[in-house]
């Protein structure tokens, strides 16, 4: 099962909502190319016969079974192994592609195009990026693609969380710095505010040494 078919089945299930029959209509529509209305208008006994004849692919993929390299339509690709090897464009792209579970599913082929390469350090055009994404979507088996996408989606989320925490800490420190500097410039109380702040940080009496 390629990525595209897996994406279509997932979307068919999502669109079916809580109705098992609607899900069955939608999934059969994806697999056979017939409109869902064809199955809705069937006698139920005929629908069951059709359903029995169609093999429903298993869309549950083991996320731990991932590879370091793979071949797709005669082309060999390598998977970026470490986050320290990501460039800025890869980090930004992954942040955008992995914001939601639906985004990860719908953009799995794009995630692969971002995180896989043919030659180390290569720089590819947008045209080549889109070609690779289409190649993966239409020809790469989802059992290869999904574990890679799942791994990098989790890694991207963790990196973004750490960066946001670090950015928040920097903003807090900057506010404190601005507050103290502002106090020093505006009035004489600023020096005492600074002394009090340093006393809390160091646990020492600094009045004498700062006079």
CSV table of N, CA, C and O in Angstrom, one decimal, residues 16 20 28 35 44 58 61 64 67-68 78 86 88-89 92 100 104 139 150 155 157 165 170-171 173 179 185 199:
chain,number,residue,atom,x,y,z
A,16,UNK,N,-16.2,9.5,7.7
A,16,UNK,CA,-17.4,8.6,8.1
A,16,UNK,C,-17.9,8.9,9.5
A,16,UNK,O,-19.0,8.5,9.8
A,20,UNK,N,-20.4,3.4,11.3
A,20,UNK,CA,-19.6,2.3,10.7
A,20,UNK,C,-20.0,2.1,9.3
A,20,UNK,O,-19.1,1.8,8.5
A,28,UNK,N,-14.7,1.6,0.8
A,28,UNK,CA,-14.9,0.9,-0.4
A,28,UNK,C,-14.8,1.8,-1.6
A,28,UNK,O,-14.3,1.4,-2.7
A,35,UNK,N,-18.5,5.7,-6.5
A,35,UNK,CA,-19.0,6.7,-5.6
A,35,UNK,C,-19.6,6.0,-4.4
A,35,UNK,O,-20.2,5.0,-4.5
A,44,UNK,N,-28.8,-4.1,1.3
A,44,UNK,CA,-27.8,-4.4,2.3
A,44,UNK,C,-27.1,-5.8,2.1
A,44,UNK,O,-25.9,-5.9,2.3
A,58,UNK,N,-4.7,-3.3,6.0
A,58,UNK,CA,-4.4,-2.9,7.4
A,58,UNK,C,-3.7,-1.6,7.5
A,58,UNK,O,-2.5,-1.6,7.0
A,61,UNK,N,0.2,0.7,11.5
A,61,UNK,CA,1.7,0.5,11.2
A,61,UNK,C,2.5,0.6,12.5
A,61,UNK,O,2.2,1.4,13.4
A,64,UNK,N,7.9,1.6,15.3
A,64,UNK,CA,9.3,1.4,15.7
A,64,UNK,C,10.1,0.8,14.5
A,64,UNK,O,11.4,0.8,14.6
A,67,UNK,N,13.7,2.5,8.9
A,67,UNK,CA,15.0,2.2,8.2
A,67,UNK,C,15.8,3.4,8.0
A,67,UNK,O,15.4,4.6,8.1
A,68,UNK,N,17.1,3.2,7.8
A,68,UNK,CA,18.1,4.3,7.6
A,68,UNK,C,18.2,4.7,6.1
A,68,UNK,O,18.7,5.8,5.8
A,78,UNK,N,18.5,8.3,1.6
A,78,UNK,CA,19.0,8.1,2.9
A,78,UNK,C,18.3,9.0,3.9
A,78,UNK,O,17.9,10.1,3.5
A,86,UNK,N,20.1,18.8,11.1
A,86,UNK,CA,19.0,19.5,10.4
A,86,UNK,C,19.5,20.9,10.1
A,86,UNK,O,20.2,21.6,10.9
A,88,UNK,N,18.3,25.0,8.9
A,88,UNK,CA,17.2,25.8,9.4
A,88,UNK,C,15.9,25.6,8.6
A,88,UNK,O,14.8,25.5,9.1
A,89,UNK,N,16.0,25.4,7.3
A,89,UNK,CA,14.9,25.1,6.4
A,89,UNK,C,14.2,23.8,6.8
A,89,UNK,O,12.9,23.8,6.8
A,92,UNK,N,12.2,24.5,10.1
A,92,UNK,CA,11.0,25.2,9.9
A,92,UNK,C,9.9,24.4,9.2
A,92,UNK,O,8.7,24.4,9.5
A,100,UNK,N,-0.2,19.0,13.7
A,100,UNK,CA,-1.4,18.2,14.1
A,100,UNK,C,-1.2,16.8,13.5
A,100,UNK,O,-0.5,16.5,12.6
A,104,UNK,N,0.3,15.4,9.9
A,104,UNK,CA,1.3,14.4,9.7
A,104,UNK,C,0.9,13.4,8.7
A,104,UNK,O,1.7,13.0,7.8
A,139,UNK,N,4.6,5.9,-4.8
A,139,UNK,CA,5.3,4.6,-5.0
A,139,UNK,C,6.0,4.0,-3.8
A,139,UNK,O,6.4,2.9,-3.8
A,150,UNK,N,6.7,9.3,11.6
A,150,UNK,CA,6.3,9.3,13.0
A,150,UNK,C,7.4,9.7,13.9
A,150,UNK,O,7.3,10.5,14.9
A,155,UNK,N,10.1,13.9,17.3
A,155,UNK,CA,11.3,14.7,17.5
A,155,UNK,C,11.1,16.2,17.3
A,155,UNK,O,11.6,17.0,18.1
A,157,UNK,N,8.4,17.9,17.6
A,157,UNK,CA,7.5,18.4,18.7
A,157,UNK,C,8.3,18.6,19.9
A,157,UNK,O,8.2,19.6,20.6
A,165,UNK,N,10.4,26.8,25.5
A,165,UNK,CA,10.7,27.0,27.0
A,165,UNK,C,11.9,27.9,27.1
A,165,UNK,O,12.0,28.8,28.0
A,170,UNK,N,14.3,33.4,28.3
A,170,UNK,CA,15.1,34.5,27.8
A,170,UNK,C,14.2,35.8,27.9
A,170,UNK,O,14.7,36.9,28.3
A,171,UNK,N,12.9,35.7,27.6
A,171,UNK,CA,12.0,36.8,27.7
A,171,UNK,C,11.9,37.3,29.1
A,171,UNK,O,11.8,38.5,29.4
A,173,UNK,N,14.0,36.9,31.6
A,173,UNK,CA,15.3,37.5,32.0
A,173,UNK,C,15.4,38.9,31.4
A,173,UNK,O,15.9,39.9,32.1
A,179,UNK,N,13.5,46.2,33.6
A,179,UNK,CA,12.9,46.8,34.8
A,179,UNK,C,13.9,47.4,35.7
A,179,UNK,O,13.8,48.5,36.1
A,185,UNK,N,17.6,54.4,35.9
A,185,UNK,CA,17.6,55.7,35.1
A,185,UNK,C,16.6,56.7,35.7
A,185,UNK,O,16.8,57.9,35.7
A,199,UNK,N,20.6,40.6,46.5
A,199,UNK,CA,20.7,40.0,47.8
A,199,UNK,C,19.9,38.7,47.8
A,199,UNK,O,20.3,37.7,48.4
